[in-house]
XYZ file of C-alpha atoms in Angstrom:
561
model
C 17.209 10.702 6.909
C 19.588 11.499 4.087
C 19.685 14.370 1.750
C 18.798 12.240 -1.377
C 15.536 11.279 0.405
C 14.525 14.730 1.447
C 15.003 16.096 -1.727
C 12.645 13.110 -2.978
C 9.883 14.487 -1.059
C 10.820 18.021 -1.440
C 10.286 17.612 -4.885
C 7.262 15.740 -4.219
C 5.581 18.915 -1.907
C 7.802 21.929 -3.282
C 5.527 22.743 -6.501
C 6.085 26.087 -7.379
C 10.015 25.313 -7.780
C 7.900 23.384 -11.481
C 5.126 25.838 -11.720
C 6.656 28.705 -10.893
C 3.411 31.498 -10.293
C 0.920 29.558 -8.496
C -0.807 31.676 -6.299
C -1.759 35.602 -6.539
C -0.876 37.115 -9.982
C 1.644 38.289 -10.011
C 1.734 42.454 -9.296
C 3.011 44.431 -12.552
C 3.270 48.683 -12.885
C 2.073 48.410 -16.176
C -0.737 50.481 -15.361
C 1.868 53.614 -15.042
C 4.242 54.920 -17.944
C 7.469 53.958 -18.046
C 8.365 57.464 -19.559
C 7.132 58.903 -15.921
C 10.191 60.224 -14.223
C 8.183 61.104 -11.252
C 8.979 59.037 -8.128
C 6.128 57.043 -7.294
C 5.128 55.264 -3.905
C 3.368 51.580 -5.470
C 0.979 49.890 -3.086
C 1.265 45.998 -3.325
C -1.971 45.429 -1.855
C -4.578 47.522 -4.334
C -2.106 48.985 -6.743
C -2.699 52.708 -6.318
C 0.194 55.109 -6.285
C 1.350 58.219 -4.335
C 3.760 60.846 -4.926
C 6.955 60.360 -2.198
C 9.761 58.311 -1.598
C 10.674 55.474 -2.117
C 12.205 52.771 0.040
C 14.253 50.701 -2.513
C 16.066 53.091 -4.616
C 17.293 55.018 -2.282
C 14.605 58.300 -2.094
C 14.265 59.835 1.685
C 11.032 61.507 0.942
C 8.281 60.945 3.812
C 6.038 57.739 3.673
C 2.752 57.723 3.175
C -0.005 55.357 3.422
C -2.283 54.329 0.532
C -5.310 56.671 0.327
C -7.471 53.291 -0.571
C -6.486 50.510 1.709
C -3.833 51.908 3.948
C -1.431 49.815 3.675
C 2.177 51.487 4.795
C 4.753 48.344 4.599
C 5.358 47.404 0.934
C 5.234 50.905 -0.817
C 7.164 51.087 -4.415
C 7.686 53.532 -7.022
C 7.211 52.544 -10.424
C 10.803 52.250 -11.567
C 11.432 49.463 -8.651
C 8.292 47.934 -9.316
C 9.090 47.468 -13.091
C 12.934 46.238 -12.037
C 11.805 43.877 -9.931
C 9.320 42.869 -12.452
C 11.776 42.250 -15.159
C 14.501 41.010 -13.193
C 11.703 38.016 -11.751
C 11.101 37.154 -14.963
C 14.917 37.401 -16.556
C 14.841 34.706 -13.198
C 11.819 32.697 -14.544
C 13.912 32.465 -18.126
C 17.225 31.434 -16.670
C 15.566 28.690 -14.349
C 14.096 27.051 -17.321
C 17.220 26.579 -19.361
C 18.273 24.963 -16.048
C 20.694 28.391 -15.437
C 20.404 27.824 -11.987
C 23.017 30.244 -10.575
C 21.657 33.056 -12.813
C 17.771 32.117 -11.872
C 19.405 32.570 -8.218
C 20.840 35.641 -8.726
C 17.712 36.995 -10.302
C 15.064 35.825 -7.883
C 17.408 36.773 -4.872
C 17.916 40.713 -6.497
C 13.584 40.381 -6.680
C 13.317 39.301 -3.623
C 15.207 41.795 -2.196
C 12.985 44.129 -3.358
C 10.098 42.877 -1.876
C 8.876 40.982 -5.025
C 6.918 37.904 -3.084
C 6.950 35.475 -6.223
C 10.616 35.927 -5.993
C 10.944 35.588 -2.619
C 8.997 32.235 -2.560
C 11.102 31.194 -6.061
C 14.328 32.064 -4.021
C 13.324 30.068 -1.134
C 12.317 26.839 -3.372
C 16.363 27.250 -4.409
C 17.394 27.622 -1.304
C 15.522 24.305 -0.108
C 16.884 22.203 -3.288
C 20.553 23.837 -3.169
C 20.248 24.603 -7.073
C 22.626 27.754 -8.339
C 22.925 28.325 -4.048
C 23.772 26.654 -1.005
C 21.585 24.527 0.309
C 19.841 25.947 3.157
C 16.778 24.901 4.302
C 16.513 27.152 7.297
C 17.194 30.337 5.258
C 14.178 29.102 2.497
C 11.904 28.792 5.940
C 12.616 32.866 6.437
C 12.217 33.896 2.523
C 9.157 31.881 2.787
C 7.696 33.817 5.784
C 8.424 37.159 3.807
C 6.591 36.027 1.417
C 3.853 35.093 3.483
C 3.390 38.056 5.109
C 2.880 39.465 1.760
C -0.439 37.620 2.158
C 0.950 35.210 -1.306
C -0.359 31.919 -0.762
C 1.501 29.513 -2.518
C 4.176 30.591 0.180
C 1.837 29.776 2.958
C 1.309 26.145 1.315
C 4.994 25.405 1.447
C 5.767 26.781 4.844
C 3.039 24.099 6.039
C 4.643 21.502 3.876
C 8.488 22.130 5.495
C 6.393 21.990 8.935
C 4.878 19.093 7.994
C 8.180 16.925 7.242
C 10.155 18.757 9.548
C 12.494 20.127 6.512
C 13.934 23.360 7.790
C 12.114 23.003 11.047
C 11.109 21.261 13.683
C 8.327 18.862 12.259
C 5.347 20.281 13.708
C 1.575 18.749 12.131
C -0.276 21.549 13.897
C 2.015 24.523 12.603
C 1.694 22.850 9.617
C -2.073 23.158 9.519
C -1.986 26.291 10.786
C 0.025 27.554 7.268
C -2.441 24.991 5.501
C -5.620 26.793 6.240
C -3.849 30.317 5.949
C -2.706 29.380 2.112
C -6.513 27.761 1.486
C -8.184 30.795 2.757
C -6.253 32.296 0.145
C -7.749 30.017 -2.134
C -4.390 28.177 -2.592
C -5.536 24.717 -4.473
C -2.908 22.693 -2.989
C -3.072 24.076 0.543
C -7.067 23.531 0.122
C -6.046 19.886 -0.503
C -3.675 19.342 2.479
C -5.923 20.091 4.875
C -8.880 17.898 3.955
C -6.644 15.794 3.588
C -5.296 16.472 7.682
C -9.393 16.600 8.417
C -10.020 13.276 6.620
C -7.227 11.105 8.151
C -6.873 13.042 11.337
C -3.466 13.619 10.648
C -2.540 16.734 13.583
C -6.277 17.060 14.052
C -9.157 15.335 15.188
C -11.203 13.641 12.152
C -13.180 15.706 10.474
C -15.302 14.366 7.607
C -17.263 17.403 6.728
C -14.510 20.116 6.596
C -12.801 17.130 4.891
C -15.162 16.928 2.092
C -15.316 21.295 2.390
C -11.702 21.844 1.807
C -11.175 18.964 -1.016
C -14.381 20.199 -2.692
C -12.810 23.737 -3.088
C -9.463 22.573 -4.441
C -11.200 19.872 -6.631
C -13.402 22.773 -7.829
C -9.897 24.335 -8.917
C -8.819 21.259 -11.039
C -6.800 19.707 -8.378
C -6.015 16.023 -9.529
C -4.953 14.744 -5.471
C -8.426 16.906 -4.182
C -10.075 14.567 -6.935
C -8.464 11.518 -5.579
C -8.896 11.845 -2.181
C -12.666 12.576 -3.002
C -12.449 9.128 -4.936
C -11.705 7.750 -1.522
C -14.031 9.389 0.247
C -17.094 7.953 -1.899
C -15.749 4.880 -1.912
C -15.566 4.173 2.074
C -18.208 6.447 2.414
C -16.420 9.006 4.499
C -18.069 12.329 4.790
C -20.669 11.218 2.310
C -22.837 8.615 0.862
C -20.645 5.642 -0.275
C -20.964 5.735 -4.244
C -18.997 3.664 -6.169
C -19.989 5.704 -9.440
C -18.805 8.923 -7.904
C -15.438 7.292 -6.735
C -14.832 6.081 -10.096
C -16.092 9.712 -11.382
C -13.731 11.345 -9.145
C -10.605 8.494 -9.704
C -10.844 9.613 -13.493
C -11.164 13.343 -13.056
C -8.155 12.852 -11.184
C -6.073 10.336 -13.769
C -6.479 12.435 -16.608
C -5.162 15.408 -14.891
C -1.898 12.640 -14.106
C -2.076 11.627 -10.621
C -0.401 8.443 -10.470
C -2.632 7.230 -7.744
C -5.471 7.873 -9.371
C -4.578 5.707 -12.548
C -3.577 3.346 -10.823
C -7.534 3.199 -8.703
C -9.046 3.800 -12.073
C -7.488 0.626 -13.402
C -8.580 -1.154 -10.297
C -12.133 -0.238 -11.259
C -12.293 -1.180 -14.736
C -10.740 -3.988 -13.406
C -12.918 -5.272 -10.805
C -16.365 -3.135 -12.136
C -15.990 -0.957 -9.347
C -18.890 2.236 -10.677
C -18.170 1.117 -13.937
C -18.686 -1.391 -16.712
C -15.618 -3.800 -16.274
C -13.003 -3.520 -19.202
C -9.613 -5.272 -18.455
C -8.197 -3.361 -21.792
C -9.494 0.205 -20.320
C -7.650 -1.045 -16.712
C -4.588 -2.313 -18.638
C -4.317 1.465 -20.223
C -4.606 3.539 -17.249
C -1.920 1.168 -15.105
C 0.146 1.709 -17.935
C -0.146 4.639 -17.808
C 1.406 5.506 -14.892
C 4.154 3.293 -15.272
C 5.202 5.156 -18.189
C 5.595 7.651 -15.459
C 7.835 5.740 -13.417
C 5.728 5.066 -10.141
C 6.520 1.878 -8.662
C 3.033 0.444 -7.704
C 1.928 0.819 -11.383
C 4.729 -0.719 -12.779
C 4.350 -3.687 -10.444
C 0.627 -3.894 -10.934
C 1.251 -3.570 -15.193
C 3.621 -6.298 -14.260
C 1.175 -8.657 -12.467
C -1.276 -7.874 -15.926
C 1.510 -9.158 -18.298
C 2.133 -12.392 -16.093
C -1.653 -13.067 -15.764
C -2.831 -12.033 -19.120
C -4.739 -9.199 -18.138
C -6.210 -6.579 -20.190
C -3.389 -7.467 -22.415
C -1.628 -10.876 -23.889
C 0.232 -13.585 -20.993
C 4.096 -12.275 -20.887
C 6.200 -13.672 -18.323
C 9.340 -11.830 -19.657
C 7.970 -8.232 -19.633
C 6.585 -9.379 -16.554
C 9.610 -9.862 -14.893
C 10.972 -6.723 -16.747
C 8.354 -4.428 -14.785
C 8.565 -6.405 -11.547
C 12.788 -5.536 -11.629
C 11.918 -1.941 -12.128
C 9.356 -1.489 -9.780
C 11.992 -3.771 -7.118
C 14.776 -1.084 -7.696
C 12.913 1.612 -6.729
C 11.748 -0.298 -3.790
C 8.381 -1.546 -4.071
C 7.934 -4.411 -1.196
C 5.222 -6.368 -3.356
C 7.479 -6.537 -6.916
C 10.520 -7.253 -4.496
C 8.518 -10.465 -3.166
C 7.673 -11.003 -6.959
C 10.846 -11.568 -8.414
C 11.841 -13.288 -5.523
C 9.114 -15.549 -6.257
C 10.257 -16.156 -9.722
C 13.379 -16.769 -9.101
C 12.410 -19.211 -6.651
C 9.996 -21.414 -8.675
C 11.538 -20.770 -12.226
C 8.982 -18.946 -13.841
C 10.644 -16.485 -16.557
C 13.936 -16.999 -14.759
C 16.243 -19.612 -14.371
C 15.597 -21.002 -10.751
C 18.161 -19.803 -8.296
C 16.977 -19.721 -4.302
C 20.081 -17.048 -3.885
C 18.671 -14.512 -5.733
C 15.315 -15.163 -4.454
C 16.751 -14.893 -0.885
C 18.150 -11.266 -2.165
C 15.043 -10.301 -2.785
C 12.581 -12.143 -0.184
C 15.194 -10.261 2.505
C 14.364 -6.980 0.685
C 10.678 -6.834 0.512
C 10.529 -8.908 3.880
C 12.672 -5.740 5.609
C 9.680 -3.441 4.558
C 7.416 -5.854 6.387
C 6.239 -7.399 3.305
C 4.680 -10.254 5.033
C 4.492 -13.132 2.357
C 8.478 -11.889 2.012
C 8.641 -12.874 5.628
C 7.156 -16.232 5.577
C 8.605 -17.291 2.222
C 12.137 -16.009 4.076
C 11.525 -18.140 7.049
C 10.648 -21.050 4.835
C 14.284 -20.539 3.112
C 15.459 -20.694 6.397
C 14.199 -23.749 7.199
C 14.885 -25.930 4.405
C 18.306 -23.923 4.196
C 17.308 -22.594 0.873
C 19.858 -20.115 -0.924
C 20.643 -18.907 2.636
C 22.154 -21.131 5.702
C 20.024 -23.472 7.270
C 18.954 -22.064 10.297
C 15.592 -23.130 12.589
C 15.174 -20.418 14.790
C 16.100 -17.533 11.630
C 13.316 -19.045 10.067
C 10.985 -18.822 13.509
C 12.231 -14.877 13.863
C 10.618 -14.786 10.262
C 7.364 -16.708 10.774
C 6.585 -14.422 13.895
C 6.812 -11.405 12.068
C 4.502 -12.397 8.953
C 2.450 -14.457 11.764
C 1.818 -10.984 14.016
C 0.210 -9.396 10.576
C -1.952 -12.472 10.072
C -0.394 -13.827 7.264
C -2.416 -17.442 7.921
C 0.799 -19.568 5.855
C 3.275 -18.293 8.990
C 0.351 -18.840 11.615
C 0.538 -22.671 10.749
C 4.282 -22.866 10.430
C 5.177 -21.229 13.474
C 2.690 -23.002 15.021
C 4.161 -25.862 13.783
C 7.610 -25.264 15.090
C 5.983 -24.860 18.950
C 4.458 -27.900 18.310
C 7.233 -29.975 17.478
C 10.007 -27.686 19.273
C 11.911 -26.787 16.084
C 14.001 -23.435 16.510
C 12.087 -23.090 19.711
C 11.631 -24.268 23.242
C 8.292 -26.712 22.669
C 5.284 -24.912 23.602
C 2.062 -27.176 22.965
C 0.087 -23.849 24.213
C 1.316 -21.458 21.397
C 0.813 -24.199 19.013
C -2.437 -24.386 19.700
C -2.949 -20.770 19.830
C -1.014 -20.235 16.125
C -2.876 -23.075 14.672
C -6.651 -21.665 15.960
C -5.539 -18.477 14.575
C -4.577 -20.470 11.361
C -7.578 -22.080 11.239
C -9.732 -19.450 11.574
C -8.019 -18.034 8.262
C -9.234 -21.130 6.397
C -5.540 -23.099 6.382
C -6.705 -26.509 6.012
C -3.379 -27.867 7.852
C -3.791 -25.468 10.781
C -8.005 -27.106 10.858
C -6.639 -30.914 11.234
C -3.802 -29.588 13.856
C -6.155 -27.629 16.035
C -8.557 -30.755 15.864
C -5.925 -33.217 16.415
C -4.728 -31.092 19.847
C -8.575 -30.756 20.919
C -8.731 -34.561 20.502
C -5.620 -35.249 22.584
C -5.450 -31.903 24.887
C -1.926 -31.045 23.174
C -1.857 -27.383 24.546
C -5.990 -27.143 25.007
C -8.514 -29.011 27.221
C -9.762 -32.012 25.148
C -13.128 -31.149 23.662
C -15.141 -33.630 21.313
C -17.305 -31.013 19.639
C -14.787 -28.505 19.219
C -12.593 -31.786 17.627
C -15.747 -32.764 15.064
C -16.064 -28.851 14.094
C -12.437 -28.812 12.863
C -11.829 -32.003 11.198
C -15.222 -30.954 9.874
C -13.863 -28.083 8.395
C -10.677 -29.474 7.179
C -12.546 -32.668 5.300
C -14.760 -30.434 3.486
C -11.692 -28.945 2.155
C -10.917 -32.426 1.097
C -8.030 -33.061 3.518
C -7.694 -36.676 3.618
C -6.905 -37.567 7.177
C -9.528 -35.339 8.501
C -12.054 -37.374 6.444
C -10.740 -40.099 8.176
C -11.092 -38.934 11.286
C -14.469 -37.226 10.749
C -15.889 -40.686 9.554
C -14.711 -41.933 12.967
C -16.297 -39.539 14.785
C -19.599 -40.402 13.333
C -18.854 -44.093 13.547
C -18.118 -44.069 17.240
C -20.549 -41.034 17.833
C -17.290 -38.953 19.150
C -19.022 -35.201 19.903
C -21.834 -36.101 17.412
C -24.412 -38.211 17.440
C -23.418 -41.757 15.963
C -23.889 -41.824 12.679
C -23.400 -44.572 10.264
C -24.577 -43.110 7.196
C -22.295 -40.388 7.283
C -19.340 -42.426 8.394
C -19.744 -44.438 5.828
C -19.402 -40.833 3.639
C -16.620 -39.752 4.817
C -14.651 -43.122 5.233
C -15.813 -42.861 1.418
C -14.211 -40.342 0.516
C -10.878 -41.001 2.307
C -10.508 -44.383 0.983
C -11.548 -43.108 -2.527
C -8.203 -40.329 -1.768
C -6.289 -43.714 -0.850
C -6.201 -43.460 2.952
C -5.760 -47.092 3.810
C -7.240 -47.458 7.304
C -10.533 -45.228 5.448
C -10.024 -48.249 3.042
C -10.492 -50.776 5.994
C -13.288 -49.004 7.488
C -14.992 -49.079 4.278
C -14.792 -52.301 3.304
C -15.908 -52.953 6.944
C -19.251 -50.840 6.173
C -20.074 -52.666 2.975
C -19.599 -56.202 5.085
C -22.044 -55.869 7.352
C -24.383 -52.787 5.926
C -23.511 -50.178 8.373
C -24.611 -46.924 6.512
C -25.351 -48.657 3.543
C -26.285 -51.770 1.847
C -24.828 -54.833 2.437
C -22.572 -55.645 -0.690
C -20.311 -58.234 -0.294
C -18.208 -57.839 -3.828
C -17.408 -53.881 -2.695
C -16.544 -54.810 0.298
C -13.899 -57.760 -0.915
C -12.836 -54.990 -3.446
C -12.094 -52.450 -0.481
C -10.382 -55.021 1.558
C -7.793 -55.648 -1.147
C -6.812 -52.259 -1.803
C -6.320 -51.495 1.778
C -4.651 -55.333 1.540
C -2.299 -53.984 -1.141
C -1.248 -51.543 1.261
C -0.615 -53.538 3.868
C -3.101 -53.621 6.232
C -2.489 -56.041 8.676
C -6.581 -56.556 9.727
C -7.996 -56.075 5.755
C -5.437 -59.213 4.848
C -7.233 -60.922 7.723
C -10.142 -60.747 6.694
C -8.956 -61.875 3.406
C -7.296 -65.083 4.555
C -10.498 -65.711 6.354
C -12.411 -65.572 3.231
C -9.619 -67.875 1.380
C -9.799 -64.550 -1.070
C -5.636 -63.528 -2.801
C -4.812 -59.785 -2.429
C-alpha cells in the first residue's frame, strides 16, 4: 500500500492528532505555588507531593514513594511539572497555526519529561511525518509510554496501528487487546472499536451482547460511530429486538453529531419510511449533507436524487456534476453512473469511449453492472475493440455475483459458442440461474432447452413451468409456445380454452403462427365460439405476413388477403 493511502486511514483512526486531549485530563501543579522553591517529588497518579529529588531536573536526592497510592515511577517536582505543562501547551498553540516543526519540538521536550498527552501528541507526528520524520515505528514506542501511563486515548491508537498493521505487524487480536485496555479506561472511541470487533467478529468470535455493552458505553459518551453501529444493530436485530424506530433514533443521534454514514442511513429512512414518517425533502437534506462533506457515497446518492427528482427538483446536469465527484474519489456505483450516461446520452453527449473509461473503472472494483455493461461493450465492440471472449471474461465475473443480465448473456454465449468452446450444459445452467432471477429471456431459453434436451434431459412439465413464466411476463414467443402446450396437452392437460388465451395474446403481440392458430380456433370453436368473420380476420393478418397455410385457407374460401 502506498503512503498517500495510509495516511488516508491514519487520518481516519488517528483522532487525537484533531482533538488533541481526549482521554484523562490532563495533570497540572496548579495545586502548588509557583513561588515554592522547595524541590518537590509530583505523583502522576493521585497528585500528592513529597519532599526529595527529582528525576528530571537533575536533583540526586533519594526517591520516595507516594504516601497515598505508592506509586514510585513517574515522580515530579513542581517546577518540571509546570514546564512540561506549559511547554505541552506552547505545543498545542503551535500545532494549530499548522507550526508543525515547533508543535514537534514542544510535544517531544513534554514528552521527554514524562508528560503522557505529549507523548501520545508526539507520536500522532511521528505517524503523519508533520514538523518530523515520518516514523511509524518510533510513534508505536511513544505510544506505549504513554500507555503505561495508564492514558487511554494512547491505548486506542496503539490498537488502531495494530489493527492496520501501520507501524506493526497487523495483528486483530493485539489490537483488541489495546481496545479493551483504552475502554476500560473509559476511552469513547476504544469503547466503540471493540463492539464493533464483538459485533462483526472481526479478531473475535461474535459477540452480540458485549457488542451492544461496549457501543452502549461509548454511545452513552456522545459517540456518533457507537450511535451508528447501534442503528445497525436495531435494524438487523443483532443483540437486540429489531426496531426500526430505534435504528432511525440511533441513525439521527449519530448524523447530527456528523457521521457521514449515519446521514447518509438517515436519508435512507426518510426515504423509504424506515421508523419514520417518509419525507423525501428531510432525506434529500441529510444526503446532502454529507456530501457537503465530501464522502463519496453521499455525493453519489444526492446525485441519483437530482437525476430522479427526489426530495428535490429533476436535474440531470447537477446530477452528473455529483456522479463525477463521487467517480474521482472512487466510488464503484457513480463510476458505473457516468459511464451509463455517457453511454445512453443522458446529460452528456453520447460517447461509448468515455463510458468504456468508466465501466472499466467501477467494473475493476467488482462493480458488477460495470462488469456486464463492459462485457456488452465488448461484444458489440463498443468504444473498446470488438472482442468475444473479453466480453465472456466480463459476463463471468458479474455472472459469479448473480448479476441475472450476465447470467443470460453468458449463458447465451455457451449456447451459441461465441467467445467460448459451445457448452449446451453451462447454458443451461446460466440460463436456470437467470431464470430463477426473473430474466424473462433466460425463462424462454431454459424452456426451449427442456423442450429439446439442449444441455438438460427433456422434461414437458419443467418446459410448461418456464414458458409459463416467461408469457406471463408477456414474452411473445413463450405465449406461443404455452398456447401449444395446452393445445396439444404437452406436460399439461389439453386445454383448449386456454390455448386459445394464450394463442390470443401472441397473435394480438403480432406473432404470426399465434395468428394462424387463432384464426384456426375461431374456425372450428376450439376454446371458444365458433365465429367465422374473426376467424377470416385472423387468417389475413397472419396472410399479410406470409403465412404459407393462413393464405390457404384463404384461397380455399375464394377470400383476398
Amino acid at each position: 500500500m502506498n503512503d498517500g493511502s495510509y495516511v488516508r486511514r491514519i487520518v481516519l483512526l488517528l483522532i487525537c492528532s484533531v482533538n488533541y486531549i481526549c482521554g484523562s485530563a490532563l495533570e497540572t501543579p496548579d495545586t502548588l505555588s509557583v513561588q515554592d522553591t522547595t524541590i518537590y517529588q509530583f505523583c502522576s497518579t493521585c497528585s500528592d507531593t513529597l519532599k526529595t529529588g527529582c528525576p528530571h531536573c537533575g536533583e540526586t536526592t533519594a526517591n520516595h514513594s507516594c504516601v497515598k497510592c505508592g506509586d514510585t515511577t513517574l515522580l515530579t517536582c513542581i517546577r518540571c511539572a509546570r514546564n512540561r505543562f506549559e511547554t505541552y501547551q506552547a505545543g498545542e498553540d503551535a500545532y494549530r497555526n499548522d507550526a508543525f516543526d515547533t508543535a514537534a519540538v514542544k510535544f517531544r521536550s513534554a514528552a521527554d519529561l514524562g508528560l503522557r498527552e505529549a507523548q501520545c501528541q508526539y507520536a500522532n507526528l511521528l505517524l503523519l511525518g508533520k514538523g518530523v520524520e515520518k516514523s511509524p515505528k518510533a510513534a508505536i514506542q511513544w505510544f506505549k509510554k504513554a500507555a503505561e501511563q495508564g492514558y487511554a486515548e494512547a491505548y486506542y491508537q496503539l490498537g488502531n496501528c495494530h489493527k492496520i498493521g501501520y507501524g506493526t505487524v497487523k495483528n486483530i487480536e493485539e489490537a483488541i487487546t489495546w481496545y479493551r485496555g483504552g475502554a476500560d479506561r473509559g476511552n469513547a472511541k476504544s469503547q466503540c472499536e471493540l463492539g464493533e470487533c464483538y459485533m462483526k467478529g472481526i479478531g473475535a468470535d461474535e459477540n452480540p451482547r458485549l457488542a451492544i455493552y461496549w457501543l452502549t458505553k461509548a454511545a452513552e459518551q456522545q459517540n456518533p460511530q457507537a450511535n451508528n453501529l447501534l442503528g445497525i444493530c436495531y435494524e438487523q436485530g443483532i443483540g437486540v429486538e429489531k426496531s426500526a424506530e430505534e435504528a432511525f433514533k440511533r441513525y439521527k443521534e449519530s448524523a447530527e453529531r456528523g457521521c457521514l454514514e449515519a446521514q447518509c442511513k438517515t436519508a435512507n429512512c426518510y426515504e423509504q419510511g424506515i421508523g419514520v414518517a417518509k419525507n423525501l425533502e428531510e432525506a434529500f437534506n441529510w444526503v446532502q449533507k454529507a456530501a457537503e462533506q465530501g464522502d463519496a457515497a453521499a455525493q453519489c446518492k444526492l446525485g441519483n436524487c437530482f437525476k430522479k427528482g427526489i426530495g428535490v427538483a429533476q436535474n440531470t446536469n447537477e446530477a452528473i456534476s455529483l456522479y463525477r465527484q463521487s467517480a474521482e474519489q472512487g466510488n464503484a456505483e457513480a463510476q458505473y453512473n457516468l459511464g451509463y450516461c455517457y453511454e445512453r446520452g443522458e446529460g452528456l453527449v453520447k460517447n461509448h469511449s468515455e463510458a468504456a473509461f468508466w465501466y472499466k473503472r467501477a467494473a475493476a472494483q467488482d462493480y458488477a453492472a460495470a462488469q456486464c455493461n463492459l462485457g456488452n461493450f465488448h461484444y458489440n465492440g463498443w468504444g473498446v475493440e470488438k472482442d468475444l471472449s473479453t466480453a465472456v471474461n466480463w459476463y463471468s465475473k458479474a455472472a459469479e455475483q448473480g448479476h441475472i443480465t450476465a447470467q443470460y448473456n453468458l449463458g447465451f454465449c455457451y449456447f451459441n459458442g461465441y467467445g467460448i468452446e459451445k457448452n449446451l450444459t453451462q447454458a443451461a445452467n446460466w440460463f436456470r440461474k437467470a431464470a430463477e432471477q426473473g430474466d424473462v429471456m433466460a425463462q424462454f431459453f431454459i424452456a426451449y432447452s427442456y423442450e429439446h434436451g439442449l444441455g438438460v434431459a427433456v422434461n414437458q412439465s419443467e418446459v410448461v413451468k418456464w414458458y409459463g413464466k416467461a408469457a406471463e411476463q408477456g414474452e411473445v414467443q413463450s405465449q406461443y409456445k404455452l398456447g401449444i402446450c395446452y393445445y396439444k396437452g404437452n406436460g399439461i392437460e389439453q386445454n383448449y380454452a386456454q390455448a386459445f388465451i394464450w394463442f390470443k395474446k401472441a397473435a394480438e403481440n403480432g406473432h404470426v403462427d399465434a395468428q394462424h392458430n387463432l384464426a384456426v380456433c375461431y374456425d372450428n370453436g376450439y376454446g371458444t365460439e365458433r365465429d367465422n368473420k374473426e376467424a377470416i380476420a385472423w387468417y389475413k393478418k397472419a396472410a399479410a405476413q406470409g403465412d404459407k397455410a393462413s393464405q390457404r385457407v384463404l384461397m380455399n374460401k375464394r377470400i383476398n388477403w
